[in-house]
Structures are given as structure tokens and as C-alpha cells.
mmCIF file of C-alpha atoms in Angstrom:
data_model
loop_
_atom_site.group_PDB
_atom_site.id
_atom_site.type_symbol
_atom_site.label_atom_id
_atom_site.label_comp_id
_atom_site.label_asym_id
_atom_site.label_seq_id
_atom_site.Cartn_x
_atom_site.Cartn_y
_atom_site.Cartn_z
ATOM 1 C CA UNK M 818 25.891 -15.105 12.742
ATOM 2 C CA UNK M 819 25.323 -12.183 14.961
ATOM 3 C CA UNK M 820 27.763 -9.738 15.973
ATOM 4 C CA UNK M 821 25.475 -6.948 17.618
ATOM 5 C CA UNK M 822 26.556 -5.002 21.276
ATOM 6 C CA UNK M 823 28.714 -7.630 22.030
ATOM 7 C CA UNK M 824 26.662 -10.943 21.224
ATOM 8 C CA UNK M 825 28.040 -13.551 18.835
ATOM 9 C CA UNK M 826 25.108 -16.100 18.208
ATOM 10 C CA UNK M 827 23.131 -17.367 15.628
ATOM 11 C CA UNK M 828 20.748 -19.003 19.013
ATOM 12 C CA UNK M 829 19.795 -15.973 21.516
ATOM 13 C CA UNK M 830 19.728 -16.788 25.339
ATOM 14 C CA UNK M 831 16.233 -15.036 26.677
ATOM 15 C CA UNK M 832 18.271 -12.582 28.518
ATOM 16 C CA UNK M 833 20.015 -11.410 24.869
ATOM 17 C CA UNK M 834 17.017 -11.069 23.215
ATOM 18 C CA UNK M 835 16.162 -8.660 26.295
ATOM 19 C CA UNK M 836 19.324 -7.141 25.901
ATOM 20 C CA UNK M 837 18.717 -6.562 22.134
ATOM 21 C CA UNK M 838 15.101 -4.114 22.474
ATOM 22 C CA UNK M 839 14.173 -3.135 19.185
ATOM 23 C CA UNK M 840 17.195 -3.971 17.485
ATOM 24 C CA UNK M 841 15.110 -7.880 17.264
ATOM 25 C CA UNK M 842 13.647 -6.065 14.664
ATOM 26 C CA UNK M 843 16.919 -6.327 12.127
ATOM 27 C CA UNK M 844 17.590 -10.171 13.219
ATOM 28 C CA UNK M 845 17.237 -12.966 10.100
ATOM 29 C CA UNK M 846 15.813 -15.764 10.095
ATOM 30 C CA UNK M 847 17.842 -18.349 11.482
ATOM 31 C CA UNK M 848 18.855 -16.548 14.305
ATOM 32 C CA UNK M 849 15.212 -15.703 15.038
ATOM 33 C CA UNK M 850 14.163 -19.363 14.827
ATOM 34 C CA UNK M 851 16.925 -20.556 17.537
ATOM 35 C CA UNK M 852 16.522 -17.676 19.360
ATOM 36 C CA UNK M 853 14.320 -18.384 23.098
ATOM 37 C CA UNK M 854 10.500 -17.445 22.918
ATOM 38 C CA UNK M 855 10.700 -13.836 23.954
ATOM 39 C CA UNK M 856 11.769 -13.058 20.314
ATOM 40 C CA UNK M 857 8.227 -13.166 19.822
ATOM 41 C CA UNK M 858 7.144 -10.382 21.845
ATOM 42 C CA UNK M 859 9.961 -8.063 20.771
ATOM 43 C CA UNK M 860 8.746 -8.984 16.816
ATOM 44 C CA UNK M 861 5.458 -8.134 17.777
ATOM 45 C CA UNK M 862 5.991 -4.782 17.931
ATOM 46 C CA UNK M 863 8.359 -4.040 14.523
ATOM 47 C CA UNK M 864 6.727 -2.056 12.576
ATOM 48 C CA UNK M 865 7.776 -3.916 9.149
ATOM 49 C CA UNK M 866 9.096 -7.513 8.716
ATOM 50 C CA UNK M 867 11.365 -8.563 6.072
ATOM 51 C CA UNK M 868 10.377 -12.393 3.790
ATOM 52 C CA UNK M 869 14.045 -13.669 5.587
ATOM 53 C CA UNK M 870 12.384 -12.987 8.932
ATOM 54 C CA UNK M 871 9.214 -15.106 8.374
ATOM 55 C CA UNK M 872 9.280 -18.381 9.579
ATOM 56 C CA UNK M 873 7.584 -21.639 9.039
ATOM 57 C CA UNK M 874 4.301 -22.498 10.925
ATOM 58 C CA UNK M 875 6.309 -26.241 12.503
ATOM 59 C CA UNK M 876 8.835 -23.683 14.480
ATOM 60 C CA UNK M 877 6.290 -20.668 15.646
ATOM 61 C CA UNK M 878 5.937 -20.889 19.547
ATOM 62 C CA UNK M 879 3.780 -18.938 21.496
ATOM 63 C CA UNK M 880 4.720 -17.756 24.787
ATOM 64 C CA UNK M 881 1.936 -17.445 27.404
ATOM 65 C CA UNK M 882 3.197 -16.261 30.579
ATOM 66 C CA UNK M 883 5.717 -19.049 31.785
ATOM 67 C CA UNK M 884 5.006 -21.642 29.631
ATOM 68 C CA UNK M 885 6.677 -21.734 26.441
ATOM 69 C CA UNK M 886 5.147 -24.615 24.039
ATOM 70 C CA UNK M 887 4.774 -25.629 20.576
ATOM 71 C CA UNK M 888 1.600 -25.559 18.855
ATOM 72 C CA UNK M 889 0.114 -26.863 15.677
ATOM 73 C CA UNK M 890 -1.370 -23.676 13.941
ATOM 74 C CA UNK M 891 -4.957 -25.778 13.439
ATOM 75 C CA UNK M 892 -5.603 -25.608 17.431
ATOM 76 C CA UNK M 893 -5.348 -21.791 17.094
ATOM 77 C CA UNK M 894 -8.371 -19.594 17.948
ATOM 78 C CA UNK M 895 -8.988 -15.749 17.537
ATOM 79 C CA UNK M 896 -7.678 -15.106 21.193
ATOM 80 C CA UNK M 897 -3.931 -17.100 19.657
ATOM 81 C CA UNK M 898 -3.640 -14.905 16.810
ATOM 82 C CA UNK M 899 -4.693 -11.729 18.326
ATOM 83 C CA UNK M 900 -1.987 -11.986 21.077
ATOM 84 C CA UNK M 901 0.602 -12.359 18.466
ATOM 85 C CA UNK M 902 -0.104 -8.471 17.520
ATOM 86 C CA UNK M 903 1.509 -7.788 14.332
ATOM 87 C CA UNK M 904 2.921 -11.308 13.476
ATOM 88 C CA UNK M 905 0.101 -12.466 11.518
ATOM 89 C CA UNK M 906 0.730 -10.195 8.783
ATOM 90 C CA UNK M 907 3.829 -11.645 7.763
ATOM 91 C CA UNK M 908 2.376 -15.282 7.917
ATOM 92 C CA UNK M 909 3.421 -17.422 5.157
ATOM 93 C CA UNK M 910 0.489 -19.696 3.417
ATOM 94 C CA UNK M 911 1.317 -22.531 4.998
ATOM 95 C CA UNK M 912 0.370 -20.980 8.805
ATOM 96 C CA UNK M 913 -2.594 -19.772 7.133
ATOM 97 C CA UNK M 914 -4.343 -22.810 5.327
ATOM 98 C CA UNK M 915 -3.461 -24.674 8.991
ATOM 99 C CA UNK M 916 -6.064 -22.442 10.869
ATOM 100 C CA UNK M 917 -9.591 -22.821 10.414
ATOM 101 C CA UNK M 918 -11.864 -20.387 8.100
ATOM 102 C CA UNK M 919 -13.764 -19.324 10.938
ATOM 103 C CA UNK M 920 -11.495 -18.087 13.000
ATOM 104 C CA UNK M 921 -9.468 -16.398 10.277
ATOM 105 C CA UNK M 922 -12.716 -14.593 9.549
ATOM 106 C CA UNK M 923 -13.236 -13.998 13.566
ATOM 107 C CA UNK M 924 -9.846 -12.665 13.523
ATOM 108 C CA UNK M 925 -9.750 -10.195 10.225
ATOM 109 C CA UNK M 926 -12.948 -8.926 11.683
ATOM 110 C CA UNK M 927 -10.953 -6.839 14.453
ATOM 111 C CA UNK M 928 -7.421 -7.121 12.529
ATOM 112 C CA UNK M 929 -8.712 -5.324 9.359
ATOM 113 C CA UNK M 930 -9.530 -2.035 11.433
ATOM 114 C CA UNK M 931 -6.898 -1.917 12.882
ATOM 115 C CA UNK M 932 -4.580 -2.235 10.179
ATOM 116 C CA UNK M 933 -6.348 0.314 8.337
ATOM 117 C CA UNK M 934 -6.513 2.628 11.227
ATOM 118 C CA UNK M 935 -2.689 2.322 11.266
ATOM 119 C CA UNK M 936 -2.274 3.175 7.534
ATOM 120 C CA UNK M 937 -0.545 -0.177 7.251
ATOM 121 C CA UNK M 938 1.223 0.021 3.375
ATOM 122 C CA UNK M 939 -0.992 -1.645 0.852
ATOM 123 C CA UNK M 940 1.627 -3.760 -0.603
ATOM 124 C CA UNK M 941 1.379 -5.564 2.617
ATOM 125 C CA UNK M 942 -1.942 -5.832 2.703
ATOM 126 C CA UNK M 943 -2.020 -7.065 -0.683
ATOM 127 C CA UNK M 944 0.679 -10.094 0.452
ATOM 128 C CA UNK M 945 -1.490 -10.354 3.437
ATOM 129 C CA UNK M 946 -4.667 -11.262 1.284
ATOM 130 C CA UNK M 947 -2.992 -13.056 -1.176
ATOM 131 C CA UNK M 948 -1.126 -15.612 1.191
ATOM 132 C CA UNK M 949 -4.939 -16.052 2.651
ATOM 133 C CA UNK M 950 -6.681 -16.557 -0.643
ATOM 134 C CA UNK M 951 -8.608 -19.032 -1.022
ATOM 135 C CA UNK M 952 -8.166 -21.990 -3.495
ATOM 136 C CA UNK M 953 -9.782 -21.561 -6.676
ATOM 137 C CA UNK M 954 -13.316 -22.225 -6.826
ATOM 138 C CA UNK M 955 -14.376 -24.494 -9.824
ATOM 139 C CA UNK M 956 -15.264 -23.229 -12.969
ATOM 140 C CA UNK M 957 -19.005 -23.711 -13.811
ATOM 141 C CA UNK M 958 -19.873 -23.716 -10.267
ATOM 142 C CA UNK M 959 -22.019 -20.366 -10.047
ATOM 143 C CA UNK M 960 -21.599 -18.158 -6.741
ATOM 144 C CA UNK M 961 -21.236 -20.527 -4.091
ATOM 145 C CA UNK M 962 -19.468 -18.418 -1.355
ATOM 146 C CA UNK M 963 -22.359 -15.852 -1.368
ATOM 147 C CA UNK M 964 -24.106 -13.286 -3.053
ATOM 148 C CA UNK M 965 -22.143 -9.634 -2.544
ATOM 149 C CA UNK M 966 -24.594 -7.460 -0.423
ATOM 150 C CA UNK M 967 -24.380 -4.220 1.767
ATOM 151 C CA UNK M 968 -24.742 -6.583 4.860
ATOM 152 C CA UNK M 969 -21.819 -8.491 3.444
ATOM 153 C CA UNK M 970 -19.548 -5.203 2.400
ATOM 154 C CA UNK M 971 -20.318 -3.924 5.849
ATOM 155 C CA UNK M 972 -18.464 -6.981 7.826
ATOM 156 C CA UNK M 973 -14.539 -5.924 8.463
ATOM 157 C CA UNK M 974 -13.205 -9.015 7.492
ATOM 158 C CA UNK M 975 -14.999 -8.426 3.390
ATOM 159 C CA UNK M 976 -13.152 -9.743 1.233
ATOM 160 C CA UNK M 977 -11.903 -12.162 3.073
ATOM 161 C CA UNK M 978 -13.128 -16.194 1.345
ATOM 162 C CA UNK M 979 -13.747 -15.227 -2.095
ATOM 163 C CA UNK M 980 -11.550 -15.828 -5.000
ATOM 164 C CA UNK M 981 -11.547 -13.980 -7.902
ATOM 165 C CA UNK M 982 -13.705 -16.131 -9.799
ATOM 166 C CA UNK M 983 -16.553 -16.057 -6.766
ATOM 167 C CA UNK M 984 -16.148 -12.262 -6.094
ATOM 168 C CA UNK M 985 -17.013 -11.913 -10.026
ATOM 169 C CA UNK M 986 -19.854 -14.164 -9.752
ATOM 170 C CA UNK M 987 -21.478 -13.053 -6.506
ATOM 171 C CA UNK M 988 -20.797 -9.374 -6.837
ATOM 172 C CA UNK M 989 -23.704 -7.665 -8.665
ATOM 173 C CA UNK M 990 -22.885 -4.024 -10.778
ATOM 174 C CA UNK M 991 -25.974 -2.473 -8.456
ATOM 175 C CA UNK M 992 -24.494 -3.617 -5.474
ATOM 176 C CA UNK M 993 -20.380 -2.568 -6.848
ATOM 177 C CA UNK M 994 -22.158 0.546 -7.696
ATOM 178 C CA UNK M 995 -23.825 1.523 -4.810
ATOM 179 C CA UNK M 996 -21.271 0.356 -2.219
ATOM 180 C CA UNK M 997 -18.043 1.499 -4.367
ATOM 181 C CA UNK M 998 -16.208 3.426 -1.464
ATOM 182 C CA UNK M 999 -16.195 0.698 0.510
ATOM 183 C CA UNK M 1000 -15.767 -1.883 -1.624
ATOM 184 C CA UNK M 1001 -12.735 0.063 -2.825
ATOM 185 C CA UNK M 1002 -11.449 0.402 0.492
ATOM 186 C CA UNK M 1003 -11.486 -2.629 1.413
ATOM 187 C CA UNK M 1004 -10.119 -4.567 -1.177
ATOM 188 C CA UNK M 1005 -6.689 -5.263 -1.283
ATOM 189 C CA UNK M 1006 -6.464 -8.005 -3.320
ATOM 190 C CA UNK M 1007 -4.641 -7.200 -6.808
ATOM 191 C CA UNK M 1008 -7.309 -10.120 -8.817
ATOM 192 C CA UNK M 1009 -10.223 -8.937 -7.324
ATOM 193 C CA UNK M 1010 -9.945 -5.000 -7.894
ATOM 194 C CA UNK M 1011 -9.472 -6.406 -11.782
ATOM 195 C CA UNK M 1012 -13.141 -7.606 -10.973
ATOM 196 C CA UNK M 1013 -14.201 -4.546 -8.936
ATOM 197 C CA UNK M 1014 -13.325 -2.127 -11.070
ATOM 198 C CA UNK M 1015 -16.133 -0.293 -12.496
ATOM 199 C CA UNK M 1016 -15.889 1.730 -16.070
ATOM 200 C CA UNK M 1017 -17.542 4.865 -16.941
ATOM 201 C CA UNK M 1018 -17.291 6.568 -13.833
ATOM 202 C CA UNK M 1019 -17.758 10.142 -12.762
ATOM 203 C CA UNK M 1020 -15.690 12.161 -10.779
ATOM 204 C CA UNK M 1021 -17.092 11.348 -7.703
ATOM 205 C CA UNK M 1022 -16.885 7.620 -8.551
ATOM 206 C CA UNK M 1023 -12.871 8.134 -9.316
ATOM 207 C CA UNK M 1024 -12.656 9.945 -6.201
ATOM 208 C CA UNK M 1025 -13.659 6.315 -4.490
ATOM 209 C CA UNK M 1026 -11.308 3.985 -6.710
ATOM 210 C CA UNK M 1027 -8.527 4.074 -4.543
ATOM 211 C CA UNK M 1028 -5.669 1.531 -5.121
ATOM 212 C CA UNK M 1029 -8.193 -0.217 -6.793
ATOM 213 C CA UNK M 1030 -7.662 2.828 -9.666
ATOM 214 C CA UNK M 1031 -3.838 0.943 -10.680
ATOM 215 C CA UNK M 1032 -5.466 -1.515 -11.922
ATOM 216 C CA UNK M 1033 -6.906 0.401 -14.975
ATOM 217 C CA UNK M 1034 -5.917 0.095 -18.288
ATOM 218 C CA UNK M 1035 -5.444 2.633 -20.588
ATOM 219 C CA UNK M 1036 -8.655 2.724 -22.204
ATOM 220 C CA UNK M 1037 -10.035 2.154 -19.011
ATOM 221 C CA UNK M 1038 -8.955 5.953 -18.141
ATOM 222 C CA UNK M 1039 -10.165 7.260 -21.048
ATOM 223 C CA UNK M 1040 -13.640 6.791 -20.144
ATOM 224 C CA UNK M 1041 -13.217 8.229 -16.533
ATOM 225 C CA UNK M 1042 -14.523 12.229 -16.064
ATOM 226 C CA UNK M 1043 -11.208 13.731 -14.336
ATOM 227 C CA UNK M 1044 -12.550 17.237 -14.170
ATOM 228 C CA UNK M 1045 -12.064 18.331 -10.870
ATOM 229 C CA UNK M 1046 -8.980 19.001 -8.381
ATOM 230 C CA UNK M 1047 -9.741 16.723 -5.732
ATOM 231 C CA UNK M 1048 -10.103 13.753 -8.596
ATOM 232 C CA UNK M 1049 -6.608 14.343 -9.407
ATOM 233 C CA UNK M 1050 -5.713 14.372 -5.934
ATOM 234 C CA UNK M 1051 -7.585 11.192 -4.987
ATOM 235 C CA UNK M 1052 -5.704 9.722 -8.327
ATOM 236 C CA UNK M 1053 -2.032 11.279 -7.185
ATOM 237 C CA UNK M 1054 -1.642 9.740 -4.019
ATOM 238 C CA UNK M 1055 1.143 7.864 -3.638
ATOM 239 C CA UNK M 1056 -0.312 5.431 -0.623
ATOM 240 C CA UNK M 1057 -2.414 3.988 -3.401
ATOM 241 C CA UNK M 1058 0.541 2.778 -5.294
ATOM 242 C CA UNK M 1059 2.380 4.418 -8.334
ATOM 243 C CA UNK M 1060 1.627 4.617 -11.847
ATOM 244 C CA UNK M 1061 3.154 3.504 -14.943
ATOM 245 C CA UNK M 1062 4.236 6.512 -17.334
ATOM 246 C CA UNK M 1063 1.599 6.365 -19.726
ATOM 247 C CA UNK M 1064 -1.348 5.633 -16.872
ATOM 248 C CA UNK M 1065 0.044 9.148 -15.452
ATOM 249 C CA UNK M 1066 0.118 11.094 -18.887
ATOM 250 C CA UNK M 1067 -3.438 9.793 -19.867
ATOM 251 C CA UNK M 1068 -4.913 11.354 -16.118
ATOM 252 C CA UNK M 1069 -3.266 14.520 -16.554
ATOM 253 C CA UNK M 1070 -4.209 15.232 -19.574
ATOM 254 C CA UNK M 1071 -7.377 14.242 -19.147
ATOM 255 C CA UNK M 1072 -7.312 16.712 -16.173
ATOM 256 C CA UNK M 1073 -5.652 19.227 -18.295
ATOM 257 C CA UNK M 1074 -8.271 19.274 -21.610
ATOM 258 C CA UNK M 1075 -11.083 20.409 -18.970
ATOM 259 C CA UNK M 1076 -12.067 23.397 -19.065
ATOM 260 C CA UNK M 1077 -9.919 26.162 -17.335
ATOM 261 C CA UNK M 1078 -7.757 23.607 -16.228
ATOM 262 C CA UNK M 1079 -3.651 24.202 -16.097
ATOM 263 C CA UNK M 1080 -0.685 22.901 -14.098
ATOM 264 C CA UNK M 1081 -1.030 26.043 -11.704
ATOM 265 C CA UNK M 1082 1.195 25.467 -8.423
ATOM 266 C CA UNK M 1083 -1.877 23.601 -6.896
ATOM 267 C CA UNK M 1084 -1.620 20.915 -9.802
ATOM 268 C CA UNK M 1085 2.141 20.905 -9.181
ATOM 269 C CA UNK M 1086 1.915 20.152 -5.893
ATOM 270 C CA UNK M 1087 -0.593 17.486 -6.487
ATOM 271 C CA UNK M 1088 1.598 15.714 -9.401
ATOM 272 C CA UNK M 1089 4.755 16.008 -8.122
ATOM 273 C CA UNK M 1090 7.253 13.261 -9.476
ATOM 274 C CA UNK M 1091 4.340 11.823 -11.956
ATOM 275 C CA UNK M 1092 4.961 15.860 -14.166
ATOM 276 C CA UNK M 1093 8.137 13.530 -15.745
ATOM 277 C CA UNK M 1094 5.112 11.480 -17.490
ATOM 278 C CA UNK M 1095 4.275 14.690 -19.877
ATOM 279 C CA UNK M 1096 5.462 15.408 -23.005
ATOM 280 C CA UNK M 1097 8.154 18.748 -22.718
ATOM 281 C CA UNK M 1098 5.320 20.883 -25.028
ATOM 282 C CA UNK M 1099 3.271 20.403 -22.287
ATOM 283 C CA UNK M 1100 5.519 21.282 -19.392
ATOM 284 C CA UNK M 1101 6.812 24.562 -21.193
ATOM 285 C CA UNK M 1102 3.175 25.471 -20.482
ATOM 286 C CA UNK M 1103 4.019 25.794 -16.574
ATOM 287 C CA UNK M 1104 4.300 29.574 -15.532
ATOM 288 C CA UNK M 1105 7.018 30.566 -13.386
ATOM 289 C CA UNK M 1106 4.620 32.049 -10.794
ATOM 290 C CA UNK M 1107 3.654 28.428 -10.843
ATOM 291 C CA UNK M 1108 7.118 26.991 -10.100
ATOM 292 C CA UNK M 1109 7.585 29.569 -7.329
ATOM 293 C CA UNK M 1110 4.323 29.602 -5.635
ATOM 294 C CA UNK M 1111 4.908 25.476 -5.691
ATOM 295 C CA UNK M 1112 6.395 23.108 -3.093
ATOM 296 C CA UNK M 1113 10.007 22.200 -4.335
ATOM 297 C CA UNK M 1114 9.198 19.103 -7.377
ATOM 298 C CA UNK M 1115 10.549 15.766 -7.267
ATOM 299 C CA UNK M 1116 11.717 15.796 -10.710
ATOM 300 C CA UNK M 1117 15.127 13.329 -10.124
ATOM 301 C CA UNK M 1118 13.169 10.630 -12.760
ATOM 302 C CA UNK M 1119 13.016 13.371 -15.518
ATOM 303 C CA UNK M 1120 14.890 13.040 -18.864
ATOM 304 C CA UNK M 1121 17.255 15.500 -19.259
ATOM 305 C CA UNK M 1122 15.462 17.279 -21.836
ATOM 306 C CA UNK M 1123 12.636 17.573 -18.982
ATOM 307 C CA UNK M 1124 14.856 19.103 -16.222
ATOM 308 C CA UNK M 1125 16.131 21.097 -18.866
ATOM 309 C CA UNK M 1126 12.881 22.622 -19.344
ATOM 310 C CA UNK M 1127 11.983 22.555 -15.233
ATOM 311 C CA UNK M 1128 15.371 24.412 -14.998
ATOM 312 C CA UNK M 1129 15.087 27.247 -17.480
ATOM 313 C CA UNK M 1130 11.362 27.955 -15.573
ATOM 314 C CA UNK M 1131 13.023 28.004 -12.148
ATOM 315 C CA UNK M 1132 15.300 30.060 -13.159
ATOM 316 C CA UNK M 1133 13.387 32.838 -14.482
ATOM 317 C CA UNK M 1134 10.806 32.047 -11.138
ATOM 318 C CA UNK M 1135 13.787 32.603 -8.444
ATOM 319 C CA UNK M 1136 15.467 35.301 -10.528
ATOM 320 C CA UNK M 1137 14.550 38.441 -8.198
ATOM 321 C CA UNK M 1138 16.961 35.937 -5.398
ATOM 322 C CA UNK M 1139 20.570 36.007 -7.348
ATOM 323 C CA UNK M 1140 21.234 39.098 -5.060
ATOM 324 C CA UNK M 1141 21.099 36.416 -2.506
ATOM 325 C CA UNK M 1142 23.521 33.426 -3.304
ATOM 326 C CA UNK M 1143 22.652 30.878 -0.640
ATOM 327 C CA UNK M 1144 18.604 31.596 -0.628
ATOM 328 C CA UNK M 1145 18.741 31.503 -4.716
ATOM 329 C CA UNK M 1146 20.375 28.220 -4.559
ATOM 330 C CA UNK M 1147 18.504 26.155 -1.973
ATOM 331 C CA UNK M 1148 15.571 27.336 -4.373
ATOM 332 C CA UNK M 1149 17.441 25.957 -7.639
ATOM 333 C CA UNK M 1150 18.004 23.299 -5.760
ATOM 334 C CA UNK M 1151 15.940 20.955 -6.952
ATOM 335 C CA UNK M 1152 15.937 21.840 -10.434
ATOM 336 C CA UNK M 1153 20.170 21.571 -11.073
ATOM 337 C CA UNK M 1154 20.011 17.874 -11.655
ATOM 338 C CA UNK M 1155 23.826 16.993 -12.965
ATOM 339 C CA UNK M 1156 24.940 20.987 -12.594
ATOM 340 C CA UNK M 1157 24.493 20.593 -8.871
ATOM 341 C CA UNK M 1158 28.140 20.878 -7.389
#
């Protein structure tokens, strides 16, 4: 039930769901399915929709102009699903294998940019590709979607149609090769970076990998060149999805063993929350001009050991500030951990 400025309804009237505004946004499921039409044009503007709020294809309506009417997802064109804004990317699979190939591809063709221009997360792209994944080709079948070219990376709605199994077959190493930025751009989908994902790669190459870098093994890493500053940035950033401890630790120190390389307040910055991946022999290494020339460190996944170490630095970095009990603090900050009162 609903109990929201005054309404008590698990079915909203079309004037409460104008009442409501953005606050459609935090309605459930059931109340959005009984609700009247308009819910649909306040949903298409939520930035973020939870699994509760997704619905099944047999109760979407579309609401054009006056006329409110249900429709059968396979009589959808491009024009249906583009006037549903957002909506589509919280379609279940069952919407999706109702509407025709064609004008799914018609669609991602001018959806795909625009997601991307909007820096929409890539966990949601990910569900977005996976709920519109094809079935699986059969084995033995040999590349039947279409040989990978530049022609075909080029088209916004790539990779839209091939499975795992036909991206492997039809995607050449020239073509992965010389098309990796955009191939790594555009590919969302967690089984078909496993395919895209080239080995041996220079630092201009890792620069390129994107979240298609998390799916890397260990030994994987261990063949990459991570020599240069903006390859650990690239590899840092946390829009591409995180890393697991020992991903982290092999990238740093792969960073770390190049020449001249050290976790200067550049580094620091870089890192951030991924420094609790190193071992404490290498974090004593960090100066204290480091710490103090750095932005304040996420360090709240640390052992104790670890903040113990990020402490006694900080503290010798912020010393010339005791004088000054509130400035001296708000720099320790971050670095108390537990002995924060």
C-alpha cells in the first residue's frame, strides 16, 4: 500500500499520479501496474529503476495522447519504443524476445548514443544487453550472424545479435586489434568482453580496455605493459567497475616495478580506495609529502594494520597543523578509523 502526501492506494487515480511528480519514481510494482497510464510518463523520466518496478510485457500500456490502449509488444516499432524514453532499459526478456530483431536493432541504433552520452552505469547496460541476448547459436555452426568488420563496429547498435559463441567466431584478432577502442566501448556484455579481450597489450592498448579490462585474469595482467600514468588511470576508474584485491595489487605493482615509478600524491589520487590491495611493506614506502600533497584517501576497507600504517604517515604529514586543533583534525580525518570520536 501507499501512504505518500496523503494518498492511501495500491491503484493511483490519473490525477494522484499527477499529484505524486517525481516521487513515481519510489512507487513498487503493484502499485505501478494498477496505477492509470500517466505513470508511464512520470517513469520515463527516473533516472534509475529498481527489478520490483519492472513489469511484465501483458500489463505495459502506452499512452498516446487520449487514447490509452493495450498493446502486444510484437506490433511495436522504433517510433513505440523511442517514446517510452528511458523505459526500455529496464525491460525484462520477455518484452524483449516479443519485438522484432529489426526494430530492436533500429532502435539501439539511436538508444546506444544516447545512453552513452548520458554516462548511463555499466551495470545497467550490462542487464540491458544481457536481457536482449540472443539465444545461443549452435555449436558447429561457423559465423552465421556475420563476419566482425570496421563497417560493422561502426553501427551504434554493435553488439547488438551476436552471442558469445558468434562474436568469437566472426570477430577476427586483425579486426579486435585494429578497432579495440571501440570495440571496447561498446561492449557491454560480460561473455563477450571474455571473447574481446586481447592479451599482450601495450600501454596504449590498456588505455582502450575499458570495463572490458575486469574481465582479466591474473595472468592475463601480467602480460599487460602498465608503465605509464594515464594507464593506471584508464585502469583506476571506478565507472569501469571495481576490482578484486589481487586484480588491484597485480596493476600496481606492475605500475610500481617501472622505472622511476612510486605512489607520489598523483598515484594516490589515482588509486584511492584500491591502496588497501598492497601489502603494508609497500605502503610504508608512501612519503608524507605524498599524503599531504594528496586528496584525502578512501581507506575505510583497510585492515587495521593498513590504517595503522596510513595513520602514522598522516601524522607526521599534518604535523606543522597541531598548533591548529580543528584544521589538524579535519586533515586526520580520514586516517583515525576507530580513534575517531
Amino acid at each position: 500500500m501507499l501512504s505518500v502526501q496523503g494518498l492511501s492506494s495500491s491503484a493511483l487515480s490519473r490525477d494522484q499520479v499527477e499529484l505524486l511528480g517525481n516521487m513515481a519514481c519510489t512507487l513498487e510494482g503493484p502499485v505501478i501496474e494498477g496505477s492509470d497510464s500517466l505513470i508511464l510518463e512520470k517513469l520515463k523520466t527516473c533516472s534509475g529503476l529498481s527489478e520490483v518496478q519492472s513489469y511484465p510485457s501483458r500489463q505495459l500500456r502506452l499512452s498516446r495522447g487520449e487514447k490509452v490502449q493495450r498493446q502486444d509488444p510484437s506490433t511495436w516499432e522504433r517510433k513505440t519504443l523511442e517514446e517510452l524514453e528511458n523505459l526500455p532499459l529496464y525491460f525484462t526478456r520477455d518484452i524483449w524476445d516479443k519485438i522484432s530483431f529489426s526494430v530492436k536493432k533500429r532502435f539501439l541504433k539511436r538508444f546506444m548514443p544516447r545512453l552513452r552520452k548520458k554516462k548511463t552505469q555499466k551495470k545497467k547496460l550490462k542487464a540491458l544487453f544481457k536481457t536482449m541476448r540472443p539465444t545461443r547459436s549452435k555449436r558447429g555452426a561457423g559465423c552465421t550472424v556475420g563476419n566482425i568488420t570496421q563497417l560493422t563496429v561502426n553501427d551504434d547498435s554493435f553488439p547488438f545479435g551476436y552471442d558469445a559463441a558468434q562474436f568469437d567466431l566472426c570477430l577476427d584478432l586483425p579486426v579486435l586489434r585494429d578497432n579495440l577502442d571501440s570495440i571496447c566501448e561498446k561492449v557491454d556484455d560480460d561473455d563477450l568482453q571474455r571473447v574481446a579481450f586481447p592479451s599482450g597489450v601495450s600501454d596504449q592498448e590498456v588505455q582502450m580496455l575499458g570495463s572490458v579490462s575486469r574481465v582479466a585474469s591474473l595472468d592475463d595482467i601480467s602480460k599487460w605493459n602498465v608503465t605509464q600514468i594515464d594507464t593506471l588511470a584508464a585502469l583506476m576508474k571506478t565507472e569501469d567497475g571495481t576490482w578484486d584485491s589481487a586484480q588491484s595489487k597485480e596493476i600496481i605493482t606492475k605500475y610500481l616495478n617501472s622505472s622511476g615509478s612510486s605512489l607520489g600524491s598523483t598515484e594516490l589520487n589515482i588509486i584511492d580506495s584500491n591502496l588497501c590491495s598492497l601489502d603494508t611493506s609497500t605502503l610504508r614506502t608512501i612519503s608524507s609529502d605524498s599524503i599531504r600533497n594528496a586528496n584525502p584517501l578512501n581507506v575505510g576497507s583497510c585492515s587495521t594494520e593498513q590504517k595503522k600504517i596510513f595513520y602514522e604517515i598522516a601524522n607526521t604529514s599534518f604535523s606543522d597543523q597541531r598548533g591548529n586543533p580543528t584544521s589538524f583534525y579535519n586533515l586526520m580525518s580520514p586516517y583515525l578509523g576507530n580513534l575517531r570520536t
